[in-house]
Short mmCIF file of C-alpha atoms in Angstrom, two decimals:
data_model
loop_
_atom_site.label_atom_id
_atom_site.label_comp_id
_atom_site.label_asym_id
_atom_site.label_seq_id
_atom_site.Cartn_x
_atom_site.Cartn_y
_atom_site.Cartn_z
CA MET A 1 132.69 -173.16 95.26
CA THR A 2 133.87 -172.50 91.73
CA ALA A 3 130.80 -170.34 91.01
CA ILE A 4 131.38 -168.34 94.20
CA HIS A 5 135.05 -167.89 93.33
CA ASP A 6 134.19 -166.77 89.80
CA LYS A 7 131.62 -164.31 91.11
CA ALA A 8 134.10 -162.87 93.62
CA LEU A 9 136.71 -162.55 90.88
CA HIS A 10 134.19 -160.84 88.61
CA ASN A 11 133.23 -158.38 91.35
CA ALA A 12 136.87 -157.62 92.10
CA GLU A 13 137.56 -156.94 88.42
CA LYS A 14 134.47 -154.74 88.20
CA ASN A 15 135.52 -152.73 91.27
CA ASP A 16 139.05 -152.34 89.89
CA ARG A 17 137.67 -151.15 86.57
CA LEU A 18 135.35 -148.61 88.19
CA LYS A 19 138.16 -147.31 90.38
CA ARG A 20 140.47 -146.91 87.39
CA TYR A 21 137.77 -145.13 85.40
CA PHE A 22 137.07 -142.71 88.25
CA GLN A 23 140.76 -141.90 88.68
CA PHE A 24 141.07 -141.42 84.92
CA PHE A 25 138.07 -139.07 85.04
CA LEU A 26 139.89 -136.96 87.65
CA LEU A 27 142.95 -136.67 85.38
CA LEU A 28 140.67 -135.75 82.48
CA LEU A 29 139.07 -132.99 84.59
CA ALA A 30 142.52 -131.72 85.58
CA ALA A 31 143.69 -131.62 81.95
CA GLY A 32 140.51 -129.80 80.92
CA ALA A 33 140.65 -127.25 83.75
CA ILE A 34 144.29 -126.20 84.00
CA TYR A 35 144.92 -124.64 80.58
CA PRO A 36 141.77 -122.45 80.13
CA LEU A 37 142.87 -120.36 83.12
CA LEU A 38 146.25 -119.80 81.52
CA TYR A 39 144.71 -118.95 78.13
CA LEU A 40 141.88 -116.63 79.17
CA ARG A 41 142.83 -114.42 76.22
CA GLN A 42 140.91 -116.82 73.95
CA ASN A 43 137.61 -115.31 75.09
CA PHE A 44 138.52 -112.30 77.20
CA GLU A 45 141.57 -110.65 75.62
CA THR A 46 140.00 -107.20 75.27
CA SER A 47 138.85 -107.24 78.91
CA ILE A 48 142.30 -108.38 80.07
CA LEU A 49 144.00 -105.54 78.21
CA GLU A 50 141.53 -103.02 79.65
CA SER A 51 141.57 -104.32 83.23
CA PHE A 52 145.34 -104.74 83.52
CA GLN A 53 146.05 -101.61 81.45
CA ILE A 54 148.51 -103.41 79.20
CA THR A 55 149.00 -103.54 75.45
CA SER A 56 148.53 -106.48 73.09
CA THR A 57 152.31 -106.62 72.73
CA ASP A 58 152.71 -106.89 76.51
CA LEU A 59 150.25 -109.79 76.62
CA SER A 60 151.99 -111.53 73.71
CA ASN A 61 155.30 -111.22 75.56
CA TYR A 62 153.79 -112.88 78.63
CA TYR A 63 152.55 -115.79 76.51
CA SER A 64 155.93 -116.06 74.82
CA MET A 65 157.49 -116.44 78.27
CA LEU A 66 154.89 -119.12 79.06
CA GLY A 67 155.90 -120.99 75.89
CA VAL A 68 159.57 -120.74 76.77
CA MET A 69 158.85 -122.15 80.23
CA TYR A 70 157.03 -125.10 78.65
CA PHE A 71 159.96 -125.77 76.33
CA VAL A 72 162.49 -125.64 79.15
CA CYS A 73 160.35 -127.85 81.41
CA TYR A 74 159.46 -130.72 79.03
CA VAL A 75 162.48 -132.95 79.72
CA PRO A 76 162.74 -132.17 83.46
CA SER A 77 158.99 -132.81 83.65
CA GLY A 78 159.54 -136.34 82.35
CA TRP A 79 162.46 -136.94 84.70
CA LEU A 80 160.33 -135.77 87.64
CA ALA A 81 157.38 -137.95 86.59
CA ASP A 82 159.64 -141.01 86.92
CA ARG A 83 160.50 -140.12 90.50
CA LEU A 84 157.28 -138.78 92.00
CA THR A 85 153.75 -140.14 91.68
CA PRO A 86 151.13 -138.59 89.37
CA ARG A 87 148.94 -138.08 92.46
CA LEU A 88 151.48 -135.77 94.11
CA LEU A 89 152.55 -133.90 90.96
CA VAL A 90 149.04 -133.31 89.60
CA THR A 91 147.85 -132.14 93.03
CA ILE A 92 150.71 -129.63 93.23
CA SER A 93 150.01 -128.47 89.67
CA MET A 94 146.28 -127.87 90.17
CA ALA A 95 146.67 -126.20 93.56
CA GLY A 96 149.58 -124.03 92.40
CA THR A 97 147.79 -122.97 89.21
CA GLY A 98 144.61 -122.11 91.15
CA VAL A 99 146.45 -120.06 93.79
CA LEU A 100 148.29 -118.15 91.06
CA GLY A 101 144.91 -117.51 89.46
CA LEU A 102 143.67 -115.91 92.68
CA TRP A 103 146.78 -113.72 92.67
CA PHE A 104 146.06 -112.90 89.02
CA SER A 105 142.51 -111.85 90.00
CA THR A 106 143.90 -109.03 92.18
CA ILE A 107 144.91 -107.26 88.92
CA PRO A 108 148.59 -106.88 89.83
CA SER A 109 151.00 -104.55 88.05
CA LYS A 110 152.73 -105.29 84.75
CA ASN A 111 155.99 -106.07 86.53
CA VAL A 112 154.31 -108.80 88.58
CA LEU A 113 152.41 -110.39 85.67
CA ILE A 114 155.57 -111.79 84.08
CA TYR A 115 156.30 -113.79 87.25
CA ILE A 116 152.75 -115.14 87.39
CA PHE A 117 153.03 -116.40 83.80
CA MET A 118 156.45 -117.93 84.50
CA ALA A 119 155.07 -119.70 87.57
CA TRP A 120 152.08 -120.91 85.52
CA GLY A 121 154.58 -122.38 83.06
CA PHE A 122 156.27 -124.14 85.96
CA PHE A 123 153.07 -125.72 87.31
CA ALA A 124 151.49 -126.53 83.93
CA GLY A 125 154.77 -127.72 82.43
CA LEU A 126 157.24 -129.09 84.96
CA THR A 127 154.88 -130.74 87.44
CA PHE A 128 151.85 -131.45 85.24
CA TRP A 129 152.35 -132.46 81.62
CA ALA A 130 154.42 -135.66 81.76
CA SER A 131 152.87 -136.78 85.06
CA MET A 132 149.36 -136.46 83.59
CA ILE A 133 150.26 -138.40 80.42
CA LYS A 134 152.06 -141.06 82.46
CA GLY A 135 149.17 -141.26 84.94
CA VAL A 136 146.76 -142.07 82.10
CA LYS A 137 149.18 -144.64 80.68
CA LEU A 138 149.44 -146.37 84.07
CA LEU A 139 145.66 -146.49 84.52
CA ALA A 140 144.94 -147.92 81.05
CA LYS A 141 145.50 -151.58 80.31
CA SER A 142 147.35 -152.54 77.14
CA ASN A 143 144.13 -153.04 75.16
CA GLU A 144 142.67 -149.74 76.46
CA GLN A 145 145.45 -147.30 75.55
CA GLY A 146 143.72 -146.01 72.43
CA ARG A 147 140.35 -145.32 74.02
CA PHE A 148 141.86 -143.80 77.20
CA PHE A 149 143.98 -141.28 75.29
CA GLY A 150 141.16 -140.64 72.83
CA ILE A 151 138.72 -139.95 75.65
CA LEU A 152 141.38 -137.84 77.38
CA ASP A 153 141.69 -135.44 74.45
CA GLY A 154 138.01 -135.43 73.51
CA GLY A 155 136.90 -135.21 77.12
CA ARG A 156 139.21 -132.37 78.07
CA GLY A 157 137.91 -130.46 75.04
CA LEU A 158 134.38 -130.98 76.31
CA VAL A 159 135.39 -129.83 79.81
CA GLU A 160 136.99 -126.71 78.32
CA ALA A 161 133.84 -125.98 76.31
CA ILE A 162 131.59 -126.38 79.38
CA LEU A 163 133.82 -124.18 81.55
CA ALA A 164 134.01 -121.56 78.78
CA THR A 165 130.21 -121.53 78.56
CA ILE A 166 129.96 -121.02 82.34
CA ALA A 167 132.61 -118.29 82.20
CA ILE A 168 130.85 -116.42 79.39
CA SER A 169 127.55 -116.68 81.30
CA ILE A 170 129.13 -115.26 84.48
CA PHE A 171 130.74 -112.47 82.49
CA ALA A 172 127.51 -111.56 80.64
CA TYR A 173 125.38 -111.72 83.82
CA THR A 174 127.76 -109.43 85.70
CA ILE A 175 127.74 -106.82 82.94
CA ASP A 176 124.21 -107.06 81.53
CA VAL A 177 122.13 -107.88 84.62
CA GLU A 178 124.13 -106.42 87.50
CA ALA A 179 125.45 -103.54 85.35
CA LEU A 180 128.97 -103.88 86.76
CA GLY A 181 132.19 -103.19 84.89
CA ASN A 182 134.40 -105.44 82.80
CA THR A 183 137.05 -105.69 85.52
CA ILE A 184 134.65 -107.09 88.13
CA ALA A 185 133.20 -109.50 85.56
CA LEU A 186 136.69 -110.66 84.61
CA LYS A 187 137.60 -111.16 88.27
CA ARG A 188 134.58 -113.43 88.76
CA VAL A 189 135.57 -115.50 85.74
CA ILE A 190 139.10 -115.87 87.13
CA TYR A 191 137.67 -116.87 90.53
CA MET A 192 135.58 -119.60 88.88
CA TYR A 193 138.53 -121.12 87.02
CA SER A 194 140.89 -120.77 90.01
CA TYR A 195 138.61 -122.39 92.58
CA PHE A 196 137.75 -125.18 90.14
CA CYS A 197 141.47 -125.96 89.72
CA ILE A 198 141.99 -126.02 93.48
CA ALA A 199 138.95 -128.28 93.95
CA ILE A 200 140.24 -130.73 91.34
CA GLY A 201 143.61 -130.71 93.10
CA VAL A 202 141.92 -131.74 96.37
CA LEU A 203 139.97 -134.53 94.63
CA VAL A 204 143.12 -135.83 92.94
CA PHE A 205 144.96 -135.91 96.27
CA LEU A 206 142.11 -137.78 97.94
CA PHE A 207 141.21 -140.30 95.25
CA LEU A 208 144.17 -140.78 92.86
CA LYS A 209 145.83 -143.59 94.77
CA ASN A 210 149.40 -144.85 94.49
CA ASP A 211 148.47 -148.53 94.63
CA SER A 212 149.07 -149.33 90.96
CA ALA A 213 151.17 -152.45 90.54
CA LYS A 214 152.88 -150.78 87.60
CA ASP A 215 153.79 -147.79 89.78
CA ASN A 216 155.12 -149.97 92.57
CA ASN A 217 157.23 -151.89 90.07
CA GLN A 218 158.59 -148.63 88.75
CA GLN A 219 159.73 -147.52 92.20
CA LYS A 220 161.60 -150.79 92.66
CA THR A 221 163.31 -150.45 89.27
CA LEU A 222 164.22 -146.80 89.57
CA LYS A 223 167.72 -145.94 90.73
CA LYS A 224 168.50 -142.40 91.75
CA GLY A 225 171.20 -140.44 89.96
CA SER A 226 170.75 -142.38 86.71
CA LEU A 227 169.71 -139.56 84.36
CA VAL A 228 172.64 -140.07 81.97
CA ARG A 229 172.07 -143.81 81.82
CA ASP A 230 168.33 -143.30 81.29
CA LEU A 231 168.99 -140.86 78.45
CA LYS A 232 171.31 -143.37 76.80
CA THR A 233 168.62 -146.02 77.15
CA LEU A 234 166.07 -143.84 75.38
CA LEU A 235 168.49 -142.72 72.70
CA SER A 236 169.02 -146.36 71.82
CA ILE A 237 165.28 -146.94 71.17
CA PRO A 238 164.51 -145.84 67.58
CA GLU A 239 160.76 -146.08 68.17
CA VAL A 240 160.98 -143.12 70.57
CA TRP A 241 162.18 -140.86 67.77
CA MET A 242 159.54 -142.22 65.41
CA VAL A 243 156.78 -141.41 67.94
CA ALA A 244 158.26 -137.91 68.24
CA ALA A 245 158.16 -137.58 64.44
CA VAL A 246 154.51 -138.69 64.27
CA ILE A 247 153.40 -136.21 66.96
CA PHE A 248 155.59 -133.47 65.43
CA CYS A 249 153.76 -133.88 62.10
CA GLY A 250 150.28 -134.42 63.54
CA TYR A 251 150.54 -131.37 65.78
CA GLN A 252 151.31 -129.17 62.77
CA LEU A 253 148.15 -130.40 61.02
CA PHE A 254 146.22 -129.26 64.07
CA TRP A 255 148.00 -125.89 63.97
CA ALA A 256 146.70 -125.33 60.42
CA THR A 257 143.13 -125.13 61.77
CA TYR A 258 144.00 -121.94 63.68
CA SER A 259 144.13 -120.10 60.32
CA PHE A 260 140.86 -121.41 58.89
CA SER A 261 138.71 -118.42 59.86
CA ALA A 262 140.89 -115.83 58.10
CA PHE A 263 141.45 -118.12 55.09
CA ILE A 264 137.80 -118.89 54.35
CA GLN A 265 136.84 -115.23 54.81
CA GLU A 266 139.37 -114.20 52.20
CA LYS A 267 138.85 -117.02 49.71
CA TYR A 268 135.08 -117.39 49.94
CA GLN A 269 134.26 -113.74 50.71
CA ILE A 270 132.02 -114.61 53.65
CA THR A 271 131.39 -112.55 56.77
CA ALA A 272 133.35 -112.89 60.00
CA VAL A 273 130.19 -114.14 61.72
CA THR A 274 129.70 -116.94 59.17
CA ALA A 275 133.37 -117.88 59.40
CA GLY A 276 133.06 -117.89 63.20
CA ILE A 277 130.06 -120.22 63.09
CA ILE A 278 131.97 -122.64 60.87
CA THR A 279 135.10 -122.67 63.05
CA VAL A 280 133.09 -122.98 66.28
CA ALA A 281 131.28 -125.97 64.75
CA LYS A 282 134.74 -127.46 64.16
CA LEU A 283 135.54 -127.17 67.88
CA TRP A 284 132.66 -129.50 68.72
CA MET A 285 134.30 -132.17 66.57
CA ARG A 286 136.91 -132.68 69.29
CA PRO A 287 134.92 -135.13 71.44
CA ILE A 288 133.75 -136.97 68.32
CA GLY A 289 137.21 -137.22 66.76
CA GLY A 290 139.19 -137.94 69.91
CA ILE A 291 136.86 -140.45 71.57
CA GLY A 292 135.81 -142.14 68.31
CA ALA A 293 139.40 -142.61 67.17
CA GLY A 294 140.35 -144.01 70.57
CA PHE A 295 137.83 -146.84 70.36
CA LEU A 296 138.58 -147.47 66.67
CA GLY A 297 142.29 -147.58 67.47
CA ASP A 298 141.82 -150.28 70.08
CA LYS A 299 139.66 -152.31 67.70
CA PHE A 300 141.48 -151.93 64.38
CA GLY A 301 145.00 -150.96 65.48
CA LYS A 302 146.22 -147.59 66.73
CA GLU A 303 148.77 -147.14 63.93
CA ASN A 304 146.22 -148.06 61.24
CA THR A 305 143.64 -145.61 62.56
CA LEU A 306 146.24 -142.89 63.04
CA ALA A 307 147.56 -143.32 59.48
CA ILE A 308 144.02 -142.99 58.07
CA ALA A 309 143.34 -139.89 60.17
CA LEU A 310 146.63 -138.24 59.15
CA SER A 311 146.16 -138.95 55.45
CA THR A 312 142.49 -137.89 55.44
CA ALA A 313 143.25 -134.61 57.23
CA THR A 314 146.02 -133.95 54.71
CA LEU A 315 143.69 -134.61 51.77
CA GLY A 316 141.08 -132.31 53.32
CA LEU A 317 143.66 -129.54 53.66
CA LEU A 318 144.68 -129.98 50.02
CA CYS A 319 141.00 -129.73 49.01
CA MET A 320 140.75 -126.40 50.80
CA ILE A 321 143.78 -125.11 48.92
CA PHE A 322 143.13 -126.30 45.40
CA PHE A 323 139.37 -126.80 45.13
CA PRO A 324 137.77 -123.95 43.17
CA GLN A 325 135.48 -121.61 45.04
CA LEU A 326 131.95 -122.99 45.26
CA ASP A 327 128.65 -121.28 45.92
CA SER A 328 127.65 -123.96 48.44
CA ILE A 329 128.66 -122.99 51.97
CA TYR A 330 127.65 -126.50 53.06
CA PHE A 331 130.49 -128.10 51.08
CA LEU A 332 132.96 -125.76 52.77
CA LEU A 333 131.46 -126.61 56.17
CA ALA A 334 131.76 -130.33 55.40
CA ILE A 335 135.45 -129.99 54.50
CA VAL A 336 136.22 -127.95 57.64
CA LEU A 337 134.36 -130.42 59.87
CA LEU A 338 136.12 -133.37 58.21
CA ILE A 339 139.53 -131.81 58.86
CA GLY A 340 138.42 -131.01 62.42
CA VAL A 341 137.35 -134.59 63.16
CA MET A 342 140.56 -136.01 61.66
CA THR A 343 142.97 -133.61 63.41
CA TYR A 344 141.27 -134.25 66.74
CA ALA A 345 141.44 -137.99 66.02
CA VAL A 346 145.18 -137.60 65.47
CA ARG A 347 145.55 -135.71 68.75
CA GLY A 348 143.50 -138.32 70.56
CA LEU A 349 145.64 -141.20 69.34
CA TYR A 350 149.22 -140.10 68.95
CA TRP A 351 150.25 -140.55 72.59
CA SER A 352 148.70 -144.02 72.72
CA ILE A 353 151.24 -145.41 70.24
CA LEU A 354 153.91 -145.02 72.91
CA ASP A 355 152.56 -148.22 74.48
CA ASN A 356 153.83 -150.31 71.55
CA CYS A 357 157.43 -149.12 71.86
CA ASN A 358 158.45 -151.33 74.80
CA ILE A 359 159.91 -148.40 76.72
CA PRO A 360 161.06 -149.42 80.23
CA LEU A 361 158.52 -148.14 82.75
CA HIS A 362 161.10 -146.38 84.91
CA VAL A 363 161.99 -144.03 82.01
CA THR A 364 158.49 -143.59 80.54
CA GLY A 365 158.15 -140.11 82.01
CA LEU A 366 161.54 -139.09 80.64
CA ALA A 367 160.52 -140.45 77.23
CA ILE A 368 157.36 -138.33 77.33
CA GLY A 369 159.46 -135.27 78.17
CA ILE A 370 161.94 -135.84 75.34
CA ILE A 371 159.19 -136.55 72.80
CA SER A 372 157.31 -133.43 73.89
CA LEU A 373 160.45 -131.32 73.57
CA ILE A 374 160.72 -132.34 69.90
CA ALA A 375 157.06 -132.73 68.99
CA TYR A 376 155.78 -129.38 70.24
CA THR A 377 158.47 -127.16 68.72
CA PRO A 378 155.90 -126.06 66.07
CA ASP A 379 154.59 -123.75 68.80
CA ILE A 380 157.83 -121.84 68.31
CA PHE A 381 158.58 -121.99 64.58
CA LEU A 382 155.21 -122.26 62.79
CA PRO A 383 154.22 -118.64 63.53
CA GLN A 384 157.61 -117.60 62.18
CA ILE A 385 157.09 -119.62 58.98
CA TYR A 386 153.71 -117.97 58.48
CA SER A 387 155.18 -114.50 59.10
CA LEU A 388 158.03 -115.18 56.67
CA ILE A 389 155.60 -116.23 53.91
CA ALA A 390 153.32 -113.25 54.62
CA ALA A 391 156.30 -110.90 54.35
CA HIS A 392 156.98 -111.99 50.74
CA TYR A 393 153.49 -112.80 49.43
CA GLU A 394 149.94 -111.64 49.97
CA GLY A 395 146.32 -112.78 49.76
CA ILE A 396 145.43 -116.40 49.07
CA THR A 397 149.01 -117.19 48.05
CA VAL A 398 150.09 -116.92 51.68
CA TYR A 399 147.60 -119.59 52.77
CA THR A 400 148.34 -121.77 49.74
CA LEU A 401 152.04 -121.91 50.59
CA TYR A 402 151.45 -122.23 54.34
CA PHE A 403 148.85 -125.00 54.04
CA GLY A 404 150.93 -126.61 51.28
CA TYR A 405 153.89 -126.91 53.65
CA ILE A 406 151.71 -128.40 56.38
CA SER A 407 150.16 -130.85 53.87
CA LEU A 408 153.66 -132.07 53.03
CA VAL A 409 154.30 -132.54 56.74
CA GLY A 410 151.05 -134.52 56.95
CA VAL A 411 152.29 -136.91 54.25
CA LEU A 412 155.55 -137.36 56.17
CA GLY A 413 153.56 -138.04 59.34
CA THR A 414 151.55 -140.76 57.59
CA LEU A 415 154.78 -142.39 56.38
CA ALA A 416 156.26 -142.09 59.88
CA VAL A 417 153.35 -143.90 61.55
CA LEU A 418 153.46 -146.67 58.93
CA LYS A 419 157.21 -146.99 59.52
CA LEU A 420 156.59 -147.17 63.28
CA LYS A 421 154.04 -149.93 62.71
CA SER A 422 156.61 -151.87 60.68
CA MET A 423 159.29 -151.39 63.34
CA THR A 424 157.11 -152.54 66.24
CA LYS A 425 155.76 -155.48 64.24
CA ARG A 426 159.28 -156.58 63.35
CA LYS A 427 160.43 -156.25 66.98
CA LYS A 428 157.49 -158.36 68.19
CA GLY A 429 158.25 -160.96 65.55
#
């Protein structure tokens, strides 16, 4: 009887694990599919400008509005994630984003585009971000937080890369083989992304169940109309602000990689093609860095792994600034790939440290919203810092000062994660 009972228990645990992994895979697909549609300019900016008959300034203004919508939605997104299930919110987000994509594919007028981008900000910000992060947190057990968030970031990067490859193939086939124009090719790319988002929304609705014991417990704990009390609760938890500081610093290290192509062209006098090959190689470090760091974090401690990744990325950035120019392109490639692996490791781990902060489950979504509001402000001010430096200096000096500032932030991030480790250890003791 004992053997039969043990076997039944083992099978039940196995089924639960497979179900959790499948639901996590759906959230990973959603996270990897929703943003490429919004940021088509990464690969198709020229075609967008030509098809919609808008200027680069117009497009930048639309993306600025998208960023503002994100900023405004972060805290309400967390509040909403504490009141509605990830299944419902992610379904709404994917379906809404896909339908807006189909509207976008009709090549509407300039006056309409601003509303599409604002609505995209609503669905990708208000109803998606905190609910997706919280959904992953609910699915992962305490000893799986590192690997789940690591796989989330690395996996969504892989999904984005695969979808981008399909999109480029569709675009090239339409133009080169069928000899059709850029506008038709762009429409087909938009169709692909839009229908994929809608399909993921359907799958999430069907298979992301609301039977989590954690989620049921949350609904019992939650009391409506308690936003002020919940905010006071979070304000009284110092670990929340330390997590925000860690993500704030780590996110800026990632931002530095956006400027690598221009920097290495200017410092090393290499061609744009060579610089592009190096930076594209860095993109493929995302699955390695994110997933690898997730498993290492669960084995050796999330804070320990995160501190090593932050400090190593900072040292790599300092090497790029101060190391004399070398003839070997392979050394430069090694440094860029090292920084890529480490920054993606940081991104893969920094949300997992929230699990050690003992935040009440019924305000976890709100905590995610508040942390995001603080942590992702570099989206707003880092371009301004770069522009300010470029206005007063020129050449390599601009990058030296810019990367130097971000390296200092990296040091502060390392100290912040070590401080967080000390705080959580002391609280457990």
